[in-house]
PDB file of C-alpha atoms in Angstrom:
ATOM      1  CA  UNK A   1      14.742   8.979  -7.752  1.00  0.00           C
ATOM      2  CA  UNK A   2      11.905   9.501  -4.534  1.00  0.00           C
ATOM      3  CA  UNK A   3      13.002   7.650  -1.693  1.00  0.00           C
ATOM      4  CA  UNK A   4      11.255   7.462   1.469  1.00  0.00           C
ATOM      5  CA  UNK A   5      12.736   6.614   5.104  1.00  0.00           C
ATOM      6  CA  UNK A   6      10.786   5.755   8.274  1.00  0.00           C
ATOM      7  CA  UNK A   7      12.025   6.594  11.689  1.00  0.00           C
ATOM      8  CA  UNK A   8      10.874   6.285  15.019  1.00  0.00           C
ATOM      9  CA  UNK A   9      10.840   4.463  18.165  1.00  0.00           C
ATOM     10  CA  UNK A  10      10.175   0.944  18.074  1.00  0.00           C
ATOM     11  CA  UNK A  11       8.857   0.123  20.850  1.00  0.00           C
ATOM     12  CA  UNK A  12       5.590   2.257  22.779  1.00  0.00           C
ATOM     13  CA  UNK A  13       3.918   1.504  26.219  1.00  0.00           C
ATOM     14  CA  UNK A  14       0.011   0.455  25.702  1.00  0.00           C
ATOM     15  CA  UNK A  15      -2.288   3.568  25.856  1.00  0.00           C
ATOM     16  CA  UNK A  16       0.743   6.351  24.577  1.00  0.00           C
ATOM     17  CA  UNK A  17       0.964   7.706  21.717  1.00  0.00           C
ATOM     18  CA  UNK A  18       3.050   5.719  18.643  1.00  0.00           C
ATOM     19  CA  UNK A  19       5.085   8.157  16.725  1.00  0.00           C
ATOM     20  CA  UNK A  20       6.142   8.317  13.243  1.00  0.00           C
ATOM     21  CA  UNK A  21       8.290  10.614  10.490  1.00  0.00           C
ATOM     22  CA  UNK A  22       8.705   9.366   6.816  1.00  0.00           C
ATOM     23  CA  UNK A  23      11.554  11.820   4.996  1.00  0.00           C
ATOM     24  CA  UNK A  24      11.271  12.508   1.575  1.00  0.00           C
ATOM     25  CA  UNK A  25      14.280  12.439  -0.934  1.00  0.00           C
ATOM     26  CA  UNK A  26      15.019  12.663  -4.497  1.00  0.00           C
ATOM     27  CA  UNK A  27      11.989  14.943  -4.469  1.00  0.00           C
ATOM     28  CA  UNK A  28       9.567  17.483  -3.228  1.00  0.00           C
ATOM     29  CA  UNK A  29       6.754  16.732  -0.733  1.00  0.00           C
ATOM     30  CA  UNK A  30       4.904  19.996  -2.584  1.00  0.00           C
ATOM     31  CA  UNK A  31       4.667  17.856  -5.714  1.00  0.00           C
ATOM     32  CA  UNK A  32       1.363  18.226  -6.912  1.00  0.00           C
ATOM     33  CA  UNK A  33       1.913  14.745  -8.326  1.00  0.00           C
ATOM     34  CA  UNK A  34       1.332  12.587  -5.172  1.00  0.00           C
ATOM     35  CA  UNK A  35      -0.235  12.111  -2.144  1.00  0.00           C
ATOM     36  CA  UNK A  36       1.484  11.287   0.968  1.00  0.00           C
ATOM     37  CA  UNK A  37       0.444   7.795   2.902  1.00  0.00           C
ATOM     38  CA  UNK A  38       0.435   5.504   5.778  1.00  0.00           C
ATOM     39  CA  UNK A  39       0.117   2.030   5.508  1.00  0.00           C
ATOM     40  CA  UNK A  40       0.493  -0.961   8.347  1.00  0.00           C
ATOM     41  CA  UNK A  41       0.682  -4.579   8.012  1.00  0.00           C
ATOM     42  CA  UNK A  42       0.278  -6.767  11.690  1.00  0.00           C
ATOM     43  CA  UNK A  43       2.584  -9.359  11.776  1.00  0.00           C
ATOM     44  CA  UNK A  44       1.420 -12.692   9.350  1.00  0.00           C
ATOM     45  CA  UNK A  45      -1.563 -10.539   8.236  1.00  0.00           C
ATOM     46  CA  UNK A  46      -2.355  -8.379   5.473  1.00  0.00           C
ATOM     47  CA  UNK A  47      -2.062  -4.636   4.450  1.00  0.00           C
ATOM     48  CA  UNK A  48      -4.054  -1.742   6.333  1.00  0.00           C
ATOM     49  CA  UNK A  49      -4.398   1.688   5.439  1.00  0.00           C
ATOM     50  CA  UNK A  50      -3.958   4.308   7.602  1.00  0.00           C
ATOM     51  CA  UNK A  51      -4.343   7.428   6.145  1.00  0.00           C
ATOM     52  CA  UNK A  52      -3.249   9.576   3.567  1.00  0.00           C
ATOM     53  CA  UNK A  53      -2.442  13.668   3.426  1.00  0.00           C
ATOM     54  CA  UNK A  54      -1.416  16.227   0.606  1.00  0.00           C
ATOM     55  CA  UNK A  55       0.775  18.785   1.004  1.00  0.00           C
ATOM     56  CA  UNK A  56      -1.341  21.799   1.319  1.00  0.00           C
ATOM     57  CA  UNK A  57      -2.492  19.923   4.618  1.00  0.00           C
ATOM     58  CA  UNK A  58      -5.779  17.896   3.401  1.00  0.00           C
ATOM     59  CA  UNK A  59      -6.255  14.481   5.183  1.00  0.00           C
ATOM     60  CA  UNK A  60      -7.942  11.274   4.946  1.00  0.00           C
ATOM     61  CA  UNK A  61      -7.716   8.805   7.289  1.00  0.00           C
ATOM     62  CA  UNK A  62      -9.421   5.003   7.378  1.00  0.00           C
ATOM     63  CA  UNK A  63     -12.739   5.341   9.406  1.00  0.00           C
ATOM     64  CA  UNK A  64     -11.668   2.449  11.711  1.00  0.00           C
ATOM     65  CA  UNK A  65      -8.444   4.616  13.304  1.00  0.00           C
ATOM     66  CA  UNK A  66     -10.125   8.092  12.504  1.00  0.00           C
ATOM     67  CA  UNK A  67     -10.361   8.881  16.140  1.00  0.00           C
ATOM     68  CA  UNK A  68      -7.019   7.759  16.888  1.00  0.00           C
ATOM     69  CA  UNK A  69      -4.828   9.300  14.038  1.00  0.00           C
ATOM     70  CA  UNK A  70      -3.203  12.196  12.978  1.00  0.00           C
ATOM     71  CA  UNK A  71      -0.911  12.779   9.953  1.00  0.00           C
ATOM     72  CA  UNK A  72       0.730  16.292   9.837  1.00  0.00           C
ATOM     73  CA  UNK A  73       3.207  17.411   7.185  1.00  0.00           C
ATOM     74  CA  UNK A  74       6.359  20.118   7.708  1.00  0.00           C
ATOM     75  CA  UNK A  75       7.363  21.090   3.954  1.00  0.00           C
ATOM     76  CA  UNK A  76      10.282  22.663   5.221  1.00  0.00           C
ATOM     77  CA  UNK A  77      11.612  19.543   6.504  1.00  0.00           C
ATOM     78  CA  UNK A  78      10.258  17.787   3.382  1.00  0.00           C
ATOM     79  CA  UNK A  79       8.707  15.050   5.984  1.00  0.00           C
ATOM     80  CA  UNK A  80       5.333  14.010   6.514  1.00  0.00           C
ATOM     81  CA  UNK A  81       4.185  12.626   9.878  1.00  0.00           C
ATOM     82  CA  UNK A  82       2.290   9.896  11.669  1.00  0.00           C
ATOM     83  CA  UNK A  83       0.293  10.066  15.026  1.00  0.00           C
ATOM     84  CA  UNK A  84      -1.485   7.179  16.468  1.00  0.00           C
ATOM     85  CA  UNK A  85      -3.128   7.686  20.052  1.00  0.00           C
ATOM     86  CA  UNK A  86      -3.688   5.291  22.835  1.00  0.00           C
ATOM     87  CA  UNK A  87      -2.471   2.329  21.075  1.00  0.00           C
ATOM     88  CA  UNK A  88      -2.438  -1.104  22.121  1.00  0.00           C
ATOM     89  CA  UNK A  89      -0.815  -4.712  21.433  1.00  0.00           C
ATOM     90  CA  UNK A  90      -3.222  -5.060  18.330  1.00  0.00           C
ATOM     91  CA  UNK A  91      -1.347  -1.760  17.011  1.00  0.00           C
ATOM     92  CA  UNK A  92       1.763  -4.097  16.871  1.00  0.00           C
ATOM     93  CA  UNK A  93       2.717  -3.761  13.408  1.00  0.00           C
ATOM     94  CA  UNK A  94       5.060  -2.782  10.157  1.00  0.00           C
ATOM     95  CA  UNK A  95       4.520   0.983   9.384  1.00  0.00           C
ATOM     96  CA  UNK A  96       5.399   1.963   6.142  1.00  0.00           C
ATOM     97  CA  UNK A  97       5.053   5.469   4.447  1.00  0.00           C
ATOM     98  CA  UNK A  98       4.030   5.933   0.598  1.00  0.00           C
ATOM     99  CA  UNK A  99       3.659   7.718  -2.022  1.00  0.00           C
ATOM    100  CA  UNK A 100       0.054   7.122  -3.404  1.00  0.00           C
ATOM    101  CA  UNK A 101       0.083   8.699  -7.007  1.00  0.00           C
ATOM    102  CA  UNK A 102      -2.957  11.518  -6.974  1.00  0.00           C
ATOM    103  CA  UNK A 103      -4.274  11.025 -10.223  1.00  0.00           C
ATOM    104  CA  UNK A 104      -4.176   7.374 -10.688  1.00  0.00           C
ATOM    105  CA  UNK A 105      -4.133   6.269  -6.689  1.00  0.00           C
ATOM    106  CA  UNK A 106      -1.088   3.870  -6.968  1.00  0.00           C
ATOM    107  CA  UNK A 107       1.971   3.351  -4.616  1.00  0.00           C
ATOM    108  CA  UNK A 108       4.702   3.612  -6.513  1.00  0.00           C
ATOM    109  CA  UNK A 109       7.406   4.544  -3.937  1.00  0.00           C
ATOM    110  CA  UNK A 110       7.334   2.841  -0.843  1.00  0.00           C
ATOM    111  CA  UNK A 111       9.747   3.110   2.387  1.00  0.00           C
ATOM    112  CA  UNK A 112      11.585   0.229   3.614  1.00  0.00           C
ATOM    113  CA  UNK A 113       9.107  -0.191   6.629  1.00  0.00           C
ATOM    114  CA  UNK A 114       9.358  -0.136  10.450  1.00  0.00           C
ATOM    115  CA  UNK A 115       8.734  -2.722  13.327  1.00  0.00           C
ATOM    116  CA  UNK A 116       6.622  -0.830  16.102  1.00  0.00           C
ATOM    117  CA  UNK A 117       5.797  -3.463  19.242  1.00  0.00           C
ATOM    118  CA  UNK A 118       3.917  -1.963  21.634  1.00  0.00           C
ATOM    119  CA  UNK A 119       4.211  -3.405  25.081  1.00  0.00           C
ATOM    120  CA  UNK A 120       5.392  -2.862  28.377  1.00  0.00           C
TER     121      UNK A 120
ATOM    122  CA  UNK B   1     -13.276  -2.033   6.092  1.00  0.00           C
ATOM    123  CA  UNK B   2     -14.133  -4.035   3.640  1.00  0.00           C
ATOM    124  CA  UNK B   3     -11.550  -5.820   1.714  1.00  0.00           C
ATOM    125  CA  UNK B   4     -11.038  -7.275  -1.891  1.00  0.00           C
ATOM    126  CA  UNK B   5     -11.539 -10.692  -2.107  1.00  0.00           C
ATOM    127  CA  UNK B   6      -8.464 -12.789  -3.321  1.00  0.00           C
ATOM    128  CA  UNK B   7      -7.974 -16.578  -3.044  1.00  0.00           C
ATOM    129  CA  UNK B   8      -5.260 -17.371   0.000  1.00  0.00           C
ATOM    130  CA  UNK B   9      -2.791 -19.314  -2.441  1.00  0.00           C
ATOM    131  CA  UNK B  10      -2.114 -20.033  -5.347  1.00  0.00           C
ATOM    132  CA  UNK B  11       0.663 -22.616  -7.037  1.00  0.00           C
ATOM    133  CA  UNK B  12       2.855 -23.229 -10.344  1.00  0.00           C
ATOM    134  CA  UNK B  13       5.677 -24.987 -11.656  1.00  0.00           C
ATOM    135  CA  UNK B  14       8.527 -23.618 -13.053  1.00  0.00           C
ATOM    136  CA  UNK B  15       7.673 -22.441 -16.303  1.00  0.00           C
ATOM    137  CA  UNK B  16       3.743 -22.633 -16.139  1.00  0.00           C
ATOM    138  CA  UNK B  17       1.487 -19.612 -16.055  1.00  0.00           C
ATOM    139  CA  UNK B  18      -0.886 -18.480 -13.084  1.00  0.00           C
ATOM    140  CA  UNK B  19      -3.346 -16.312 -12.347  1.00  0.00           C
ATOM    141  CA  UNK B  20      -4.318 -14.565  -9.407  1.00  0.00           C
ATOM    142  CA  UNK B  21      -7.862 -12.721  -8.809  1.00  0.00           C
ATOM    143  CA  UNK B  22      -9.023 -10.018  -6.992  1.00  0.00           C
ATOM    144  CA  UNK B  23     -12.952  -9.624  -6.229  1.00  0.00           C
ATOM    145  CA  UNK B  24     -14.392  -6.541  -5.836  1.00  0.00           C
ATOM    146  CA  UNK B  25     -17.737  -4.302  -6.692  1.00  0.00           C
ATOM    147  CA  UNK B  26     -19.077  -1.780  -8.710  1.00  0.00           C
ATOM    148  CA  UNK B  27     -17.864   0.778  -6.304  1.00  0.00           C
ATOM    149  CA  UNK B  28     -14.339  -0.388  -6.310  1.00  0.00           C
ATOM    150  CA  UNK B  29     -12.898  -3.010  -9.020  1.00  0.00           C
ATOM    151  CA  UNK B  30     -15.484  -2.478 -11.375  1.00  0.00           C
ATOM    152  CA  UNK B  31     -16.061   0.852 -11.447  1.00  0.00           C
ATOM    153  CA  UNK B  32     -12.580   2.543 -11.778  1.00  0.00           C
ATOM    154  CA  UNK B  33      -9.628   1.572 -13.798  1.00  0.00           C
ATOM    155  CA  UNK B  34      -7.450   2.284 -10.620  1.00  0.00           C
ATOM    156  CA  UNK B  35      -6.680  -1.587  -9.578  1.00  0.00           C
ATOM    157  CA  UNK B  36      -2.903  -2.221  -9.089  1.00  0.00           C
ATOM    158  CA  UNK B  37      -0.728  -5.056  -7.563  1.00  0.00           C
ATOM    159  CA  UNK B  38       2.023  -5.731  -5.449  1.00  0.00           C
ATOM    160  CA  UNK B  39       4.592  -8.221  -4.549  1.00  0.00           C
ATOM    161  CA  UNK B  40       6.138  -8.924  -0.944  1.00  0.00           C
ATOM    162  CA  UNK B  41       8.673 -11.216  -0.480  1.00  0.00           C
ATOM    163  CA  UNK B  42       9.129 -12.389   3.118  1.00  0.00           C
ATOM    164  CA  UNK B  43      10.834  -9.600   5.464  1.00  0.00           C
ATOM    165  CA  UNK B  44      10.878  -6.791   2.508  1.00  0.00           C
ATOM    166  CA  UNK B  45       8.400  -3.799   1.336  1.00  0.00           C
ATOM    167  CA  UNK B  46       5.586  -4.348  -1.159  1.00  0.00           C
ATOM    168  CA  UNK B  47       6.564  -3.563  -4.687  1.00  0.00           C
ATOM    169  CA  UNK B  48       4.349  -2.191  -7.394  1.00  0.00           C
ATOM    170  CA  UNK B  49       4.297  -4.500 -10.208  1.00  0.00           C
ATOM    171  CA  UNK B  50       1.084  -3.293 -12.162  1.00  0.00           C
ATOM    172  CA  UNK B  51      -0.809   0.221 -12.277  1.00  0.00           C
ATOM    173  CA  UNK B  52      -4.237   1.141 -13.647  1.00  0.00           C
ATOM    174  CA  UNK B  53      -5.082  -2.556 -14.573  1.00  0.00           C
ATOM    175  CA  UNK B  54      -2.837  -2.814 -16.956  1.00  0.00           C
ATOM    176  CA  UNK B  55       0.192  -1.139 -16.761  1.00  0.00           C
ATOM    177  CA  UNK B  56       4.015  -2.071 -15.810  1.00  0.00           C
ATOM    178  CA  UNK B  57       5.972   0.014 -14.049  1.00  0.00           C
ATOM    179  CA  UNK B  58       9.690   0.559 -15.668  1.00  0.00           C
ATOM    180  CA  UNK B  59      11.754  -2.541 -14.681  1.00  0.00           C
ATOM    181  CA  UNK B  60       8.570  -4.952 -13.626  1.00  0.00           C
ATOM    182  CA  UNK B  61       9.207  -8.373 -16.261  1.00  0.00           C
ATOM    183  CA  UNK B  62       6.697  -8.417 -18.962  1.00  0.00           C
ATOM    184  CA  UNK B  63       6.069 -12.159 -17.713  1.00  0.00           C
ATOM    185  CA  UNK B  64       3.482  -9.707 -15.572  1.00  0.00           C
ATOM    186  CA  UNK B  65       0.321  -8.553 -16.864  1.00  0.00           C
ATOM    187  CA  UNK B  66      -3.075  -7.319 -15.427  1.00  0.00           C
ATOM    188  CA  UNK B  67      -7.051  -7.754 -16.713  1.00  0.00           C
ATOM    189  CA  UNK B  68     -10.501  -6.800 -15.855  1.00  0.00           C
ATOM    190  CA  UNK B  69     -13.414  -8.313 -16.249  1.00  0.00           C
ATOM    191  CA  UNK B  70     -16.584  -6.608 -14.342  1.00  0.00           C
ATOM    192  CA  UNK B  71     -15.592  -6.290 -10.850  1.00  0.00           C
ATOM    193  CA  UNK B  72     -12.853  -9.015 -10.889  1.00  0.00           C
ATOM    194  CA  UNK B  73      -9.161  -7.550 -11.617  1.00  0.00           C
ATOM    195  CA  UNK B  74      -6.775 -10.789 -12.446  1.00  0.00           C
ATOM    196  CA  UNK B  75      -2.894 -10.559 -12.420  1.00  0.00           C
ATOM    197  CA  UNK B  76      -1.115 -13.398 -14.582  1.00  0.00           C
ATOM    198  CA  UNK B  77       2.316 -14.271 -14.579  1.00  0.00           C
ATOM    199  CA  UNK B  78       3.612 -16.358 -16.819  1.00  0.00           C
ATOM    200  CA  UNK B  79       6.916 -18.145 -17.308  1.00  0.00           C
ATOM    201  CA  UNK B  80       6.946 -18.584 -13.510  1.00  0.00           C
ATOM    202  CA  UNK B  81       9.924 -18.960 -11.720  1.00  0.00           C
ATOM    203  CA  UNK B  82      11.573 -19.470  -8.209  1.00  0.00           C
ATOM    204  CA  UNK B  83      11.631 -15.460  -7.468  1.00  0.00           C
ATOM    205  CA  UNK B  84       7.903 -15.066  -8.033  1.00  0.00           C
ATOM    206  CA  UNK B  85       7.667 -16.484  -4.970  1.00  0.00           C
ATOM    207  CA  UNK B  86       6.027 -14.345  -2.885  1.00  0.00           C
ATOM    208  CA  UNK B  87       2.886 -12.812  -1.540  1.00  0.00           C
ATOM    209  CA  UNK B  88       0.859 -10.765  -3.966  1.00  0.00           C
ATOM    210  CA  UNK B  89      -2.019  -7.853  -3.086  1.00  0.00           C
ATOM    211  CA  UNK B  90      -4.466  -6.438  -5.352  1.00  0.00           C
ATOM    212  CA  UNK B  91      -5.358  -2.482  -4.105  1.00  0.00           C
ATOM    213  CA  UNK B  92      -8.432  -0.360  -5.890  1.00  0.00           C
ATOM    214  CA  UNK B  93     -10.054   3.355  -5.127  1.00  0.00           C
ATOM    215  CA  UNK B  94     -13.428   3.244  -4.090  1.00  0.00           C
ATOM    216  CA  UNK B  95     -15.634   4.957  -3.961  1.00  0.00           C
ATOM    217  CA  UNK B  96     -17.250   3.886  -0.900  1.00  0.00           C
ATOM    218  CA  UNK B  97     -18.522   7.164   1.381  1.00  0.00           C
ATOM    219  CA  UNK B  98     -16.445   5.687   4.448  1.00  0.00           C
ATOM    220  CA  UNK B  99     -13.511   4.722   2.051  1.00  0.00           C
ATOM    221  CA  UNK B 100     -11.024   5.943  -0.163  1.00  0.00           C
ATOM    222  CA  UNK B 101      -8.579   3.179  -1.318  1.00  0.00           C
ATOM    223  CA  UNK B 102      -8.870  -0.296  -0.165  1.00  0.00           C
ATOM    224  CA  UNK B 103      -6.295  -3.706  -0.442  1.00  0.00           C
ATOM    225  CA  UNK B 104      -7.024  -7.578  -1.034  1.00  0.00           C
ATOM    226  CA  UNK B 105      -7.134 -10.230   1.131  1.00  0.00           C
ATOM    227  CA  UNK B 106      -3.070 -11.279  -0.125  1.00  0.00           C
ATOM    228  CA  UNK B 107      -2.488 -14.793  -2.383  1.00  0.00           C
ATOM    229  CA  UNK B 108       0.513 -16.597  -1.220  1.00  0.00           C
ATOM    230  CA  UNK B 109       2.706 -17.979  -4.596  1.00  0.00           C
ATOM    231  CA  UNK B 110       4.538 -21.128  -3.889  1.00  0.00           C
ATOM    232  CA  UNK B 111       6.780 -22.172  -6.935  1.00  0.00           C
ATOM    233  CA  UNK B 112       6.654 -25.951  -6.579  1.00  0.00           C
TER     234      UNK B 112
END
């Protein structure tokens, strides 16, 4: 059964760069089945998307963090990764990685989520 | 980023049925048979409950179902009970140049 785990610091100084790895098990991150995703929720507000990549390397990301985000994936490590530049208290949030099925764009899998503060 | 319209909260007794909606367009909701929900309980990761409209996920309670209508997606649940409780989020594709896949507004369930 796909799991997914987030890891990564929880806390980031205002204008570094946040961080992220999601590891995939109980599957392949080659699986031509899904796409890999990012997802955020600020605290006591709703659901954002970040961005979402497939494994040969192809990205999207949401137009509002475009210039700010990067998500890379290692298939060796069977992890996909998250890169958010110069971020600030309103990137204060729950990250969560995701499987986004590629043929019918649902989330079936999703991780357990992490706290990222950024302050000082 | 435009988002899909849902109403903040919605509320049921024990028992009763309820229905949530999720307002979209022609380039989203109403165009694509991609609309699917989840649930968030306080403190935990959303959980898909329905797929392409309609469709429940292995283990989801059939007291969960989805509809369409135009570019309105509803989710129902009926039978409610105390661990429905929870916030709920309609998600679509679009196809929206700037976009790709977009999320409601959230409806909070209280079971009174």
């Amino acid at each position: 059964q796909l799991q997914l785990q987030e890891s990564g610091p929880g806390l980031v100084k205002p204008s570094e760069t946040l961080s992220l790895t999601c590891t995939v098990s109980g599957g392949s991150i080659t699986s031509s089945t899904y796409y890999w995703g990012w997802i955020r929720q600020p605290p006591g507000k709703g659901l954002e998307w970040i961005g979402r990549i497939y494994y040969s390397g192809s990205t999207y990301y949401n137009p509002s963090l475009k210039s700010r985000v990067t998500i890379s994936v290692d298939t060796s490590k069977n992890q996909f990764s998250l890169k958010l530049s110069s971020v600030t208290a309103a990137d204060t949030a729950v990250y969560y990685c995701v499987s986004l099925n590629y043929y019918y764009y649902y989330m079936d899998v999703w991780g357990k989520g992490t706290t990222v503060t950024v302050s000082s | 980023q435009s988002a899909l319209t849902q109403p903040a909260s919605v509320s049921g007794s024990p028992g009763q049925s309820i229905t949530i909606s999720c307002t979209g367009t022609s380039s989203d909701v109403g165009g694509y048979n991609y609309v699917s929900w989840y649930q968030q309980h306080p403190g935990k990761a959303p959980k898909l409950m329905i797929y392409e409209v309609t469709n429940r996920p292995s283990g989801v309670s059939n007291r969960f179902s989805g509809s369409k209508s135009g570019n309105t997606a509803s989710l129902t649940i009926s039978g409610l009970q105390a661990e429905d409780e929870a916030d709920y989020y309609c998600s679509s594709y679009t196809s929206s140049s700037t976009l790709f896949y977009v999320f409601g507004t959230g409806t909070k369930v209280t079971v009174l």
